[in-house]
Amino acid sequence: MTDDDVLPSDLPAAIGRPATRALAQAGITTLSDVARLSDEDLLALHGVGPRAVRILRAALGG
């Protein structure tokens, strides 16, 4: 998957391209998809780190 292949979504751009790619490859393309996952599930994805998880949780209001 190239950067151009990343699906449009409501995920915050601040999480970075590696995290966005990792989420897209796992079929996670919206914040509502993220809300269904635990921090541990997110961190298990290669490319998603603690900073991205913090940004995603903040975007979800938590």
PDB file of C-alpha atoms in Angstrom:
ATOM      1  CA  MET A   1       0.000   0.000   0.000  1.00  0.00           C
ATOM      2  CA  THR A   2       1.361   3.407  -0.918  1.00  0.00           C
ATOM      3  CA  ASP A   3       0.564   6.748   0.675  1.00  0.00           C
ATOM      4  CA  ASP A   4      -1.823   7.396  -2.206  1.00  0.00           C
ATOM      5  CA  ASP A   5      -3.743   4.221  -1.340  1.00  0.00           C
ATOM      6  CA  VAL A   6      -4.743   5.393   2.154  1.00  0.00           C
ATOM      7  CA  LEU A   7      -8.509   5.585   2.340  1.00  0.00           C
ATOM      8  CA  PRO A   8     -10.231   8.879   3.091  1.00  0.00           C
ATOM      9  CA  SER A   9     -11.452   8.908   6.661  1.00  0.00           C
ATOM     10  CA  ASP A  10     -12.208  11.026   9.682  1.00  0.00           C
ATOM     11  CA  LEU A  11      -9.007   9.913  11.428  1.00  0.00           C
ATOM     12  CA  PRO A  12      -6.910  12.877  12.554  1.00  0.00           C
ATOM     13  CA  ALA A  13      -3.954  13.581  10.274  1.00  0.00           C
ATOM     14  CA  ALA A  14      -1.835  14.281  13.369  1.00  0.00           C
ATOM     15  CA  ILE A  15      -1.517  10.534  14.051  1.00  0.00           C
ATOM     16  CA  GLY A  16       0.939  10.377  11.152  1.00  0.00           C
ATOM     17  CA  ARG A  17       1.190   8.407   7.963  1.00  0.00           C
ATOM     18  CA  PRO A  18       2.564   5.157   9.449  1.00  0.00           C
ATOM     19  CA  ALA A  19      -0.334   4.940  11.913  1.00  0.00           C
ATOM     20  CA  THR A  20      -2.875   5.909   9.254  1.00  0.00           C
ATOM     21  CA  ARG A  21      -1.525   3.206   6.922  1.00  0.00           C
ATOM     22  CA  ALA A  22      -1.502   0.593   9.691  1.00  0.00           C
ATOM     23  CA  LEU A  23      -5.082   1.370  10.621  1.00  0.00           C
ATOM     24  CA  ALA A  24      -6.247   1.327   6.983  1.00  0.00           C
ATOM     25  CA  GLN A  25      -4.550  -2.004   6.362  1.00  0.00           C
ATOM     26  CA  ALA A  26      -6.424  -3.388   9.376  1.00  0.00           C
ATOM     27  CA  GLY A  27      -9.720  -2.064   7.986  1.00  0.00           C
ATOM     28  CA  ILE A  28      -9.945   0.722  10.574  1.00  0.00           C
ATOM     29  CA  THR A  29     -10.888   3.848   8.658  1.00  0.00           C
ATOM     30  CA  THR A  30     -13.109   5.868  10.988  1.00  0.00           C
ATOM     31  CA  LEU A  31     -13.094   7.079  14.561  1.00  0.00           C
ATOM     32  CA  SER A  32     -16.087   4.844  15.239  1.00  0.00           C
ATOM     33  CA  ASP A  33     -13.911   1.873  14.206  1.00  0.00           C
ATOM     34  CA  VAL A  34     -11.231   3.075  16.629  1.00  0.00           C
ATOM     35  CA  ALA A  35     -13.764   3.442  19.445  1.00  0.00           C
ATOM     36  CA  ARG A  36     -14.462  -0.298  19.309  1.00  0.00           C
ATOM     37  CA  LEU A  37     -10.814  -1.177  19.985  1.00  0.00           C
ATOM     38  CA  SER A  38      -8.766  -1.131  23.158  1.00  0.00           C
ATOM     39  CA  ASP A  39      -5.509   0.768  23.432  1.00  0.00           C
ATOM     40  CA  GLU A  40      -3.738  -2.591  23.486  1.00  0.00           C
ATOM     41  CA  ASP A  41      -5.400  -3.592  20.200  1.00  0.00           C
ATOM     42  CA  LEU A  42      -4.286  -0.342  18.588  1.00  0.00           C
ATOM     43  CA  LEU A  43      -0.750  -0.587  19.930  1.00  0.00           C
ATOM     44  CA  ALA A  44      -0.463  -4.121  18.533  1.00  0.00           C
ATOM     45  CA  LEU A  45      -0.618  -2.677  15.013  1.00  0.00           C
ATOM     46  CA  HIS A  46       2.832  -2.025  13.558  1.00  0.00           C
ATOM     47  CA  GLY A  47       3.014   1.730  13.005  1.00  0.00           C
ATOM     48  CA  VAL A  48       0.634   2.743  15.788  1.00  0.00           C
ATOM     49  CA  GLY A  49       2.390   4.040  18.877  1.00  0.00           C
ATOM     50  CA  PRO A  50       1.395   5.645  22.166  1.00  0.00           C
ATOM     51  CA  ARG A  51       1.299   9.140  20.634  1.00  0.00           C
ATOM     52  CA  ALA A  52      -1.143   8.061  17.921  1.00  0.00           C
ATOM     53  CA  VAL A  53      -3.342   6.338  20.502  1.00  0.00           C
ATOM     54  CA  ARG A  54      -3.410   9.504  22.647  1.00  0.00           C
ATOM     55  CA  ILE A  55      -4.395  11.600  19.625  1.00  0.00           C
ATOM     56  CA  LEU A  56      -7.106   9.118  18.621  1.00  0.00           C
ATOM     57  CA  ARG A  57      -8.544   9.001  22.146  1.00  0.00           C
ATOM     58  CA  ALA A  58      -8.538  12.808  22.339  1.00  0.00           C
ATOM     59  CA  ALA A  59     -10.379  12.953  18.992  1.00  0.00           C
ATOM     60  CA  LEU A  60     -12.970  10.604  20.471  1.00  0.00           C
ATOM     61  CA  GLY A  61     -13.415  12.950  23.402  1.00  0.00           C
ATOM     62  CA  GLY A  62     -11.687  10.771  25.937  1.00  0.00           C
TER      63      GLY A  62
END
